[in-house]
PDB file of N, CA and C in Angstrom:
ATOM      1  N   MET A 692       5.710   3.198  10.419  1.00 96.00           N
ATOM      2  CA  MET A 692       4.671   4.085   9.679  1.00 96.00           C
ATOM      3  C   MET A 692       3.902   3.470   8.822  1.00 96.00           C
ATOM      4  N   ASN A 693       2.604   4.119   8.990  1.00 97.00           N
ATOM      5  CA  ASN A 693       1.586   3.405   7.887  1.00 97.00           C
ATOM      6  C   ASN A 693       1.513   4.079   6.617  1.00 97.00           C
ATOM      7  N   ILE A 694       1.610   3.435   5.557  1.00 98.00           N
ATOM      8  CA  ILE A 694       1.651   4.133   4.112  1.00 98.00           C
ATOM      9  C   ILE A 694       0.245   3.673   3.398  1.00 98.00           C
ATOM     10  N   TYR A 695      -0.276   4.527   2.765  1.00 98.00           N
ATOM     11  CA  TYR A 695      -1.517   4.504   2.122  1.00 98.00           C
ATOM     12  C   TYR A 695      -1.050   4.229   0.597  1.00 98.00           C
ATOM     13  N   ILE A 696      -1.584   3.197  -0.246  1.00 98.00           N
ATOM     14  CA  ILE A 696      -1.655   2.906  -1.464  1.00 98.00           C
ATOM     15  C   ILE A 696      -2.954   3.060  -2.194  1.00 98.00           C
ATOM     16  N   GLY A 697      -2.864   3.930  -3.042  1.00 98.00           N
ATOM     17  CA  GLY A 697      -4.086   4.140  -3.981  1.00 98.00           C
ATOM     18  C   GLY A 697      -3.984   3.729  -5.259  1.00 98.00           C
ATOM     19  N   ASN A 698      -5.131   3.680  -5.915  1.00 98.00           N
ATOM     20  CA  ASN A 698      -5.324   3.496  -7.362  1.00 98.00           C
ATOM     21  C   ASN A 698      -4.830   2.026  -7.779  1.00 98.00           C
ATOM     22  N   LEU A 699      -4.843   1.123  -6.941  1.00 98.00           N
ATOM     23  CA  LEU A 699      -4.304  -0.276  -7.011  1.00 98.00           C
ATOM     24  C   LEU A 699      -5.515  -0.969  -7.987  1.00 98.00           C
ATOM     25  N   SER A 700      -4.943  -2.002  -8.666  1.00 97.00           N
ATOM     26  CA  SER A 700      -5.725  -2.843  -9.498  1.00 97.00           C
ATOM     27  C   SER A 700      -6.624  -3.644  -8.605  1.00 97.00           C
ATOM     28  N   TYR A 701      -7.676  -3.843  -8.976  1.00 96.00           N
ATOM     29  CA  TYR A 701      -8.854  -4.642  -8.208  1.00 96.00           C
ATOM     30  C   TYR A 701      -8.047  -6.150  -8.056  1.00 96.00           C
ATOM     31  N   ASP A 702      -7.086  -6.417  -8.794  1.00 96.00           N
ATOM     32  CA  ASP A 702      -6.476  -7.868  -8.886  1.00 96.00           C
ATOM     33  C   ASP A 702      -5.497  -8.171  -7.867  1.00 96.00           C
ATOM     34  N   VAL A 703      -4.965  -7.029  -7.379  1.00 97.00           N
ATOM     35  CA  VAL A 703      -3.848  -6.920  -6.518  1.00 97.00           C
ATOM     36  C   VAL A 703      -4.135  -7.354  -5.010  1.00 97.00           C
ATOM     37  N   SER A 704      -3.513  -8.368  -4.415  1.00 96.00           N
ATOM     38  CA  SER A 704      -3.665  -9.138  -3.256  1.00 96.00           C
ATOM     39  C   SER A 704      -2.695  -8.568  -2.241  1.00 96.00           C
ATOM     40  N   SER A 705      -3.135  -8.662  -0.777  1.00 97.00           N
ATOM     41  CA  SER A 705      -2.470  -8.347   0.314  1.00 97.00           C
ATOM     42  C   SER A 705      -0.996  -8.940   0.046  1.00 97.00           C
ATOM     43  N   ASP A 706      -0.838 -10.155  -0.160  1.00 97.00           N
ATOM     44  CA  ASP A 706       0.447 -10.759  -0.280  1.00 97.00           C
ATOM     45  C   ASP A 706       1.402 -10.123  -1.364  1.00 97.00           C
ATOM     46  N   GLN A 707       0.820  -9.705  -2.490  1.00 97.00           N
ATOM     47  CA  GLN A 707       1.557  -8.857  -3.634  1.00 97.00           C
ATOM     48  C   GLN A 707       1.876  -7.536  -3.151  1.00 97.00           C
ATOM     49  N   LEU A 708       0.924  -6.894  -2.539  1.00 97.00           N
ATOM     50  CA  LEU A 708       1.383  -5.600  -1.958  1.00 97.00           C
ATOM     51  C   LEU A 708       2.549  -5.724  -1.043  1.00 97.00           C
ATOM     52  N   LYS A 709       2.660  -6.603  -0.058  1.00 98.00           N
ATOM     53  CA  LYS A 709       3.666  -6.775   0.651  1.00 98.00           C
ATOM     54  C   LYS A 709       5.027  -7.165   0.099  1.00 98.00           C
ATOM     55  N   GLU A 710       5.010  -7.976  -0.899  1.00 97.00           N
ATOM     56  CA  GLU A 710       5.992  -8.179  -1.749  1.00 97.00           C
ATOM     57  C   GLU A 710       6.677  -7.048  -2.277  1.00 97.00           C
ATOM     58  N   VAL A 711       6.064  -6.282  -2.945  1.00 97.00           N
ATOM     59  CA  VAL A 711       6.461  -5.036  -3.524  1.00 97.00           C
ATOM     60  C   VAL A 711       7.326  -4.310  -2.241  1.00 97.00           C
ATOM     61  N   PHE A 712       6.492  -4.020  -1.287  1.00 98.00           N
ATOM     62  CA  PHE A 712       7.110  -3.228  -0.489  1.00 98.00           C
ATOM     63  C   PHE A 712       8.331  -3.815   0.487  1.00 98.00           C
ATOM     64  N   GLU A 713       8.258  -5.017   0.466  1.00 98.00           N
ATOM     65  CA  GLU A 713       9.642  -5.686   1.057  1.00 98.00           C
ATOM     66  C   GLU A 713      11.026  -5.597   0.418  1.00 98.00           C
ATOM     67  N   ALA A 714      10.830  -4.962  -0.910  1.00 97.00           N
ATOM     68  CA  ALA A 714      12.114  -4.604  -1.725  1.00 97.00           C
ATOM     69  C   ALA A 714      12.661  -3.405  -0.992  1.00 97.00           C
ATOM     70  N   TYR A 715      12.167  -2.966  -0.042  1.00 97.00           N
ATOM     71  CA  TYR A 715      12.656  -1.487   0.574  1.00 97.00           C
ATOM     72  C   TYR A 715      12.851  -1.770   2.133  1.00 97.00           C
ATOM     73  N   GLY A 716      12.570  -2.971   2.888  1.00 97.00           N
ATOM     74  CA  GLY A 716      12.558  -3.270   4.129  1.00 97.00           C
ATOM     75  C   GLY A 716      11.573  -3.996   4.671  1.00 97.00           C
ATOM     76  N   GLU A 717      11.602  -4.027   5.863  1.00 98.00           N
ATOM     77  CA  GLU A 717      10.656  -5.207   6.616  1.00 98.00           C
ATOM     78  C   GLU A 717       9.393  -4.671   6.764  1.00 98.00           C
ATOM     79  N   VAL A 718       8.372  -5.468   6.326  1.00 98.00           N
ATOM     80  CA  VAL A 718       7.046  -4.842   6.300  1.00 98.00           C
ATOM     81  C   VAL A 718       6.243  -5.686   7.315  1.00 98.00           C
ATOM     82  N   SER A 719       5.663  -5.055   8.277  1.00 98.00           N
ATOM     83  CA  SER A 719       4.808  -5.716   9.504  1.00 98.00           C
ATOM     84  C   SER A 719       3.497  -6.020   9.210  1.00 98.00           C
ATOM     85  N   SER A 720       2.899  -5.334   8.242  1.00 98.00           N
ATOM     86  CA  SER A 720       1.763  -5.893   7.882  1.00 98.00           C
ATOM     87  C   SER A 720       1.245  -5.057   6.363  1.00 98.00           C
ATOM     88  N   ALA A 721       0.558  -5.673   5.586  1.00 98.00           N
ATOM     89  CA  ALA A 721      -0.178  -5.434   4.271  1.00 98.00           C
ATOM     90  C   ALA A 721      -1.336  -5.671   4.063  1.00 98.00           C
ATOM     91  N   LYS A 722      -2.362  -4.606   3.877  1.00 98.00           N
ATOM     92  CA  LYS A 722      -3.819  -5.132   3.627  1.00 98.00           C
ATOM     93  C   LYS A 722      -4.242  -4.352   2.374  1.00 98.00           C
ATOM     94  N   VAL A 723      -4.886  -4.925   1.384  1.00 98.00           N
ATOM     95  CA  VAL A 723      -5.749  -4.601   0.421  1.00 98.00           C
ATOM     96  C   VAL A 723      -7.286  -4.409   1.109  1.00 98.00           C
ATOM     97  N   ILE A 724      -7.718  -3.132   1.039  1.00 97.00           N
ATOM     98  CA  ILE A 724      -9.066  -2.856   1.711  1.00 97.00           C
ATOM     99  C   ILE A 724     -10.154  -3.500   0.740  1.00 97.00           C
ATOM    100  N   THR A 725     -11.099  -4.294   1.198  1.00 97.00           N
ATOM    101  CA  THR A 725     -12.356  -4.903   0.522  1.00 97.00           C
ATOM    102  C   THR A 725     -13.288  -4.558   0.812  1.00 97.00           C
ATOM    103  N   ASP A 726     -14.463  -4.666   0.055  1.00 96.00           N
ATOM    104  CA  ASP A 726     -15.823  -4.256   0.310  1.00 96.00           C
ATOM    105  C   ASP A 726     -16.359  -5.319   1.123  1.00 96.00           C
ATOM    106  N   ARG A 727     -16.994  -5.146   2.197  1.00 94.00           N
ATOM    107  CA  ARG A 727     -17.458  -6.124   3.050  1.00 94.00           C
ATOM    108  C   ARG A 727     -18.730  -6.969   2.583  1.00 94.00           C
ATOM    109  N   GLY A 728     -19.478  -6.407   1.565  1.00 95.00           N
ATOM    110  CA  GLY A 728     -20.388  -7.380   1.189  1.00 95.00           C
ATOM    111  C   GLY A 728     -20.006  -8.203  -0.022  1.00 95.00           C
ATOM    112  N   SER A 729     -19.319  -7.678  -1.009  1.00 95.00           N
ATOM    113  CA  SER A 729     -18.886  -8.476  -2.146  1.00 95.00           C
ATOM    114  C   SER A 729     -17.604  -9.113  -1.901  1.00 95.00           C
ATOM    115  N   GLY A 730     -16.545  -8.571  -0.930  1.00 93.00           N
ATOM    116  CA  GLY A 730     -15.285  -9.007  -0.854  1.00 93.00           C
ATOM    117  C   GLY A 730     -14.221  -8.602  -1.927  1.00 93.00           C
ATOM    118  N   ARG A 731     -14.636  -7.726  -2.790  1.00 95.00           N
ATOM    119  CA  ARG A 731     -13.911  -7.239  -3.992  1.00 95.00           C
ATOM    120  C   ARG A 731     -13.180  -6.125  -3.464  1.00 95.00           C
ATOM    121  N   SER A 732     -11.952  -6.063  -3.881  1.00 96.00           N
ATOM    122  CA  SER A 732     -10.991  -4.834  -3.546  1.00 96.00           C
ATOM    123  C   SER A 732     -11.614  -3.559  -3.838  1.00 96.00           C
ATOM    124  N   LYS A 733     -11.379  -2.513  -3.090  1.00 97.00           N
ATOM    125  CA  LYS A 733     -11.637  -1.315  -3.153  1.00 97.00           C
ATOM    126  C   LYS A 733     -10.736  -0.376  -3.923  1.00 97.00           C
ATOM    127  N   GLY A 734      -9.651  -0.886  -4.186  1.00 97.00           N
ATOM    128  CA  GLY A 734      -8.677  -0.253  -5.018  1.00 97.00           C
ATOM    129  C   GLY A 734      -7.691   0.521  -4.406  1.00 97.00           C
ATOM    130  N   PHE A 735      -7.670   0.298  -2.920  1.00 98.00           N
ATOM    131  CA  PHE A 735      -6.741   1.048  -2.113  1.00 98.00           C
ATOM    132  C   PHE A 735      -6.242   0.036  -0.936  1.00 98.00           C
ATOM    133  N   GLY A 736      -5.054   0.238  -0.316  1.00 98.00           N
ATOM    134  CA  GLY A 736      -4.691  -0.594   0.865  1.00 98.00           C
ATOM    135  C   GLY A 736      -3.458   0.301   1.706  1.00 98.00           C
ATOM    136  N   PHE A 737      -2.872  -0.471   2.600  1.00 98.00           N
ATOM    137  CA  PHE A 737      -1.991   0.033   3.566  1.00 98.00           C
ATOM    138  C   PHE A 737      -1.100  -0.953   3.840  1.00 98.00           C
ATOM    139  N   VAL A 738       0.038  -0.172   4.018  1.00 98.00           N
ATOM    140  CA  VAL A 738       1.182  -1.133   4.422  1.00 98.00           C
ATOM    141  C   VAL A 738       1.781  -0.583   5.622  1.00 98.00           C
ATOM    142  N   GLU A 739       2.123  -1.308   6.558  1.00 98.00           N
ATOM    143  CA  GLU A 739       2.966  -0.906   7.830  1.00 98.00           C
ATOM    144  C   GLU A 739       4.405  -1.349   7.846  1.00 98.00           C
ATOM    145  N   MET A 740       5.294  -0.209   8.040  1.00 98.00           N
ATOM    146  CA  MET A 740       6.527  -0.538   7.978  1.00 98.00           C
ATOM    147  C   MET A 740       7.163   0.171   9.266  1.00 98.00           C
ATOM    148  N   ASP A 741       7.964  -0.421  10.087  1.00 97.00           N
ATOM    149  CA  ASP A 741       8.524   0.033  11.227  1.00 97.00           C
ATOM    150  C   ASP A 741       9.509   1.010  11.188  1.00 97.00           C
ATOM    151  N   ASN A 742      10.492   0.684  10.451  1.00 98.00           N
ATOM    152  CA  ASN A 742      11.485   1.681   9.961  1.00 98.00           C
ATOM    153  C   ASN A 742      11.317   2.805   9.048  1.00 98.00           C
ATOM    154  N   LYS A 743      11.177   3.922   9.823  1.00 97.00           N
ATOM    155  CA  LYS A 743      10.978   4.998   9.082  1.00 97.00           C
ATOM    156  C   LYS A 743      11.629   5.428   7.784  1.00 97.00           C
ATOM    157  N   ALA A 744      12.987   5.216   7.888  1.00 98.00           N
ATOM    158  CA  ALA A 744      13.614   5.384   6.787  1.00 98.00           C
ATOM    159  C   ALA A 744      13.420   4.770   5.634  1.00 98.00           C
ATOM    160  N   GLU A 745      13.166   3.269   5.708  1.00 98.00           N
ATOM    161  CA  GLU A 745      12.903   2.424   4.894  1.00 98.00           C
ATOM    162  C   GLU A 745      11.316   2.669   4.249  1.00 98.00           C
ATOM    163  N   ALA A 746      10.522   3.124   5.130  1.00 98.00           N
ATOM    164  CA  ALA A 746       9.153   3.572   4.708  1.00 98.00           C
ATOM    165  C   ALA A 746       9.296   4.929   3.706  1.00 98.00           C
ATOM    166  N   GLU A 747      10.103   5.763   4.194  1.00 98.00           N
ATOM    167  CA  GLU A 747      10.130   6.997   3.324  1.00 98.00           C
ATOM    168  C   GLU A 747      10.718   6.628   1.861  1.00 98.00           C
ATOM    169  N   ALA A 748      11.664   5.695   1.988  1.00 98.00           N
ATOM    170  CA  ALA A 748      12.341   5.333   0.622  1.00 98.00           C
ATOM    171  C   ALA A 748      11.176   4.610  -0.344  1.00 98.00           C
ATOM    172  N   ALA A 749      10.567   3.816   0.353  1.00 98.00           N
ATOM    173  CA  ALA A 749       9.644   2.892  -0.452  1.00 98.00           C
ATOM    174  C   ALA A 749       8.673   3.884  -1.019  1.00 98.00           C
ATOM    175  N   ILE A 750       7.972   4.909  -0.045  1.00 98.00           N
ATOM    176  CA  ILE A 750       7.165   6.148  -0.561  1.00 98.00           C
ATOM    177  C   ILE A 750       7.573   6.904  -1.691  1.00 98.00           C
ATOM    178  N   GLU A 751       9.108   7.275  -1.540  1.00 98.00           N
ATOM    179  CA  GLU A 751       9.691   7.966  -2.521  1.00 98.00           C
ATOM    180  C   GLU A 751       9.769   7.245  -3.906  1.00 98.00           C
ATOM    181  N   GLN A 752       9.994   5.960  -3.951  1.00 98.00           N
ATOM    182  CA  GLN A 752      10.472   5.099  -5.151  1.00 98.00           C
ATOM    183  C   GLN A 752       9.165   4.534  -5.758  1.00 98.00           C
ATOM    184  N   LEU A 753       8.179   4.344  -4.865  1.00 98.00           N
ATOM    185  CA  LEU A 753       7.036   3.858  -5.581  1.00 98.00           C
ATOM    186  C   LEU A 753       5.621   4.635  -5.945  1.00 98.00           C
ATOM    187  N   ASP A 754       5.906   6.012  -5.260  1.00 98.00           N
ATOM    188  CA  ASP A 754       4.736   7.014  -5.720  1.00 98.00           C
ATOM    189  C   ASP A 754       4.903   7.297  -7.372  1.00 98.00           C
ATOM    190  N   GLY A 755       3.518   6.596  -7.952  1.00 98.00           N
ATOM    191  CA  GLY A 755       3.583   6.843  -9.500  1.00 98.00           C
ATOM    192  C   GLY A 755       4.153   5.782 -10.128  1.00 98.00           C
ATOM    193  N   ALA A 756       4.730   4.788  -9.423  1.00 97.00           N
ATOM    194  CA  ALA A 756       5.356   3.729 -10.139  1.00 97.00           C
ATOM    195  C   ALA A 756       4.069   2.780 -10.486  1.00 97.00           C
ATOM    196  N   GLU A 757       4.217   1.754 -11.335  1.00 97.00           N
ATOM    197  CA  GLU A 757       3.075   0.751 -11.851  1.00 97.00           C
ATOM    198  C   GLU A 757       2.983  -0.368 -10.968  1.00 97.00           C
ATOM    199  N   ILE A 758       2.113  -0.920 -10.346  1.00 95.00           N
ATOM    200  CA  ILE A 758       1.972  -2.085  -9.683  1.00 95.00           C
ATOM    201  C   ILE A 758       0.806  -2.731 -10.467  1.00 95.00           C
ATOM    202  N   ASP A 759       1.036  -3.888 -11.077  1.00 94.00           N
ATOM    203  CA  ASP A 759      -0.008  -4.769 -11.826  1.00 94.00           C
ATOM    204  C   ASP A 759      -0.485  -3.724 -12.755  1.00 94.00           C
ATOM    205  N   GLY A 760       0.247  -2.975 -13.739  1.00 95.00           N
ATOM    206  CA  GLY A 760      -0.068  -2.380 -14.792  1.00 95.00           C
ATOM    207  C   GLY A 760      -1.046  -0.723 -14.451  1.00 95.00           C
ATOM    208  N   ARG A 761      -0.885  -0.425 -13.278  1.00 96.00           N
ATOM    209  CA  ARG A 761      -1.284   0.809 -12.842  1.00 96.00           C
ATOM    210  C   ARG A 761      -0.684   1.708 -12.073  1.00 96.00           C
ATOM    211  N   PRO A 762      -0.643   2.886 -12.414  1.00 98.00           N
ATOM    212  CA  PRO A 762       0.218   3.912 -11.561  1.00 98.00           C
ATOM    213  C   PRO A 762      -0.304   4.113 -10.343  1.00 98.00           C
ATOM    214  N   VAL A 763       0.376   3.801  -9.102  1.00 98.00           N
ATOM    215  CA  VAL A 763      -0.279   3.869  -7.883  1.00 98.00           C
ATOM    216  C   VAL A 763       0.349   5.408  -7.113  1.00 98.00           C
ATOM    217  N   LYS A 764      -0.765   5.527  -6.448  1.00 98.00           N
ATOM    218  CA  LYS A 764      -0.378   6.999  -5.304  1.00 98.00           C
ATOM    219  C   LYS A 764      -0.057   6.418  -4.020  1.00 98.00           C
ATOM    220  N   VAL A 765       1.345   6.780  -3.509  1.00 98.00           N
ATOM    221  CA  VAL A 765       1.731   6.072  -2.369  1.00 98.00           C
ATOM    222  C   VAL A 765       2.066   7.370  -1.245  1.00 98.00           C
ATOM    223  N   ASN A 766       1.812   7.441  -0.176  1.00 97.00           N
ATOM    224  CA  ASN A 766       2.086   8.301   0.799  1.00 97.00           C
ATOM    225  C   ASN A 766       1.797   7.876   2.263  1.00 97.00           C
ATOM    226  N   GLU A 767       2.387   8.739   3.216  1.00 97.00           N
ATOM    227  CA  GLU A 767       2.118   8.648   4.349  1.00 97.00           C
ATOM    228  C   GLU A 767       0.502   8.773   4.804  1.00 97.00           C
ATOM    229  N   ALA A 768       0.085   7.455   5.457  1.00 97.00           N
ATOM    230  CA  ALA A 768      -1.287   7.532   5.896  1.00 97.00           C
ATOM    231  C   ALA A 768      -1.790   8.581   6.793  1.00 97.00           C
ATOM    232  N   LYS A 769      -2.879   9.183   6.507  1.00 92.00           N
ATOM    233  CA  LYS A 769      -3.257  10.172   7.568  1.00 92.00           C
ATOM    234  C   LYS A 769      -4.049   9.594   8.608  1.00 92.00           C
ATOM    235  N   PRO A 770      -3.858   9.826  10.105  1.00 86.00           N
ATOM    236  CA  PRO A 770      -4.450   8.972  10.983  1.00 86.00           C
ATOM    237  C   PRO A 770      -6.136   9.260  10.916  1.00 86.00           C
ATOM    238  N   ARG A 771      -6.455   8.154  11.374  1.00 78.00           N
ATOM    239  CA  ARG A 771      -8.135   7.949  11.434  1.00 78.00           C
ATOM    240  C   ARG A 771      -8.498   9.072  12.291  1.00 78.00           C
ATOM    241  N   ASN A 772      -9.621   9.646  12.101  1.00 75.00           N
ATOM    242  CA  ASN A 772     -10.403  10.653  13.100  1.00 75.00           C
ATOM    243  C   ASN A 772     -11.264   9.924  13.815  1.00 75.00           C
TER     244      ASN A 772
END
């Protein structure tokens, strides 16, 4: 399952995002989206978890939780159009 994480602090790295989600199960990938020009975080990212039950538990527990001092929005990512 692909999970969207919004309202991230600009200081959160992909590795930190992966660590947070690994508490709920195996993470196959974690990526903080960055601006192509500046390389600065855009304040959101995606985590991929293969186990749907683990992914749903992570979404339930982490939606509204604080990561690096900011309350984050976590939900299942919508497919790209």
